C-alpha cells in the first residue's frame, strides 16, 4: 500500500521530518518526508496497510513541539520504487 499525506499546522522547525523518518524506518516503511514551501510537511510512504495506519496515527500526533491541525491523506497501490525512507529537500 501507499500513503500520501500532507500534515498542516505548526510542523516545520520542530523536528517533524526526523520524527517521521525514525518511526517509518522502525515500521519497515519506504518512501520520503519533506517540508513544503507552503509550510506543511508531506509524506509518501509504502509498506503494509497495518504499518501505514500506525504511521498515520503518529502523523496525527506529531512530536511534542509540533501542533498538527489537519492530515490530508490519499491511499493507493504501492509502486515499489523506494528502498529506504529518506528526508527529501523542500518542495
Short mmCIF file of C-alpha atoms in Angstrom, two decimals, residues 8-56:
data_model
loop_
_atom_site.label_atom_id
_atom_site.label_comp_id
_atom_site.label_asym_id
_atom_site.label_seq_id
_atom_site.Cartn_x
_atom_site.Cartn_y
_atom_site.Cartn_z
CA UNK A 8 -0.77 21.04 8.30
CA UNK A 9 -0.17 23.10 11.42
CA UNK A 10 2.97 24.11 13.31
CA UNK A 11 5.03 21.32 11.74
CA UNK A 12 8.23 22.93 10.46
CA UNK A 13 11.25 23.74 12.61
CA UNK A 14 10.13 21.27 15.28
CA UNK A 15 11.89 18.04 14.21
CA UNK A 16 8.85 16.66 12.40
CA UNK A 17 10.79 15.16 9.46
CA UNK A 18 13.28 13.35 11.72
CA UNK A 19 10.37 12.14 13.87
CA UNK A 20 8.66 10.70 10.78
CA UNK A 21 11.84 9.17 9.36
CA UNK A 22 12.67 7.36 12.60
CA UNK A 23 9.20 5.90 13.05
CA UNK A 24 8.87 4.99 9.37
CA UNK A 25 12.18 3.13 9.49
CA UNK A 26 11.09 1.28 12.65
CA UNK A 27 7.86 0.31 10.88
CA UNK A 28 9.86 -1.01 7.88
CA UNK A 29 8.32 1.57 5.54
CA UNK A 30 9.97 3.07 2.47
CA UNK A 31 9.47 6.47 0.86
CA UNK A 32 10.21 10.02 1.95
CA UNK A 33 9.23 13.02 4.06
CA UNK A 34 9.81 16.68 3.17
CA UNK A 35 8.84 20.22 4.07
CA UNK A 36 6.80 22.18 1.56
CA UNK A 37 7.12 25.85 0.71
CA UNK A 38 3.52 26.27 1.97
CA UNK A 39 4.68 25.43 5.50
CA UNK A 40 3.32 21.87 5.56
CA UNK A 41 5.07 18.50 5.80
CA UNK A 42 4.47 15.97 3.02
CA UNK A 43 4.93 12.21 3.40
CA UNK A 44 4.93 9.47 0.77
CA UNK A 45 5.26 6.05 2.39
CA UNK A 46 4.91 2.47 1.20
CA UNK A 47 4.53 -0.74 3.17
CA UNK A 48 1.87 -2.86 4.81
CA UNK A 49 -1.53 -1.31 5.50
CA UNK A 50 -1.09 -2.01 9.23
CA UNK A 51 2.27 -0.22 9.36
CA UNK A 52 0.93 2.73 7.36
CA UNK A 53 -2.06 3.02 9.72
CA UNK A 54 0.38 3.20 12.65
CA UNK A 55 2.38 5.88 10.85
CA UNK A 56 -0.82 7.83 10.21
#
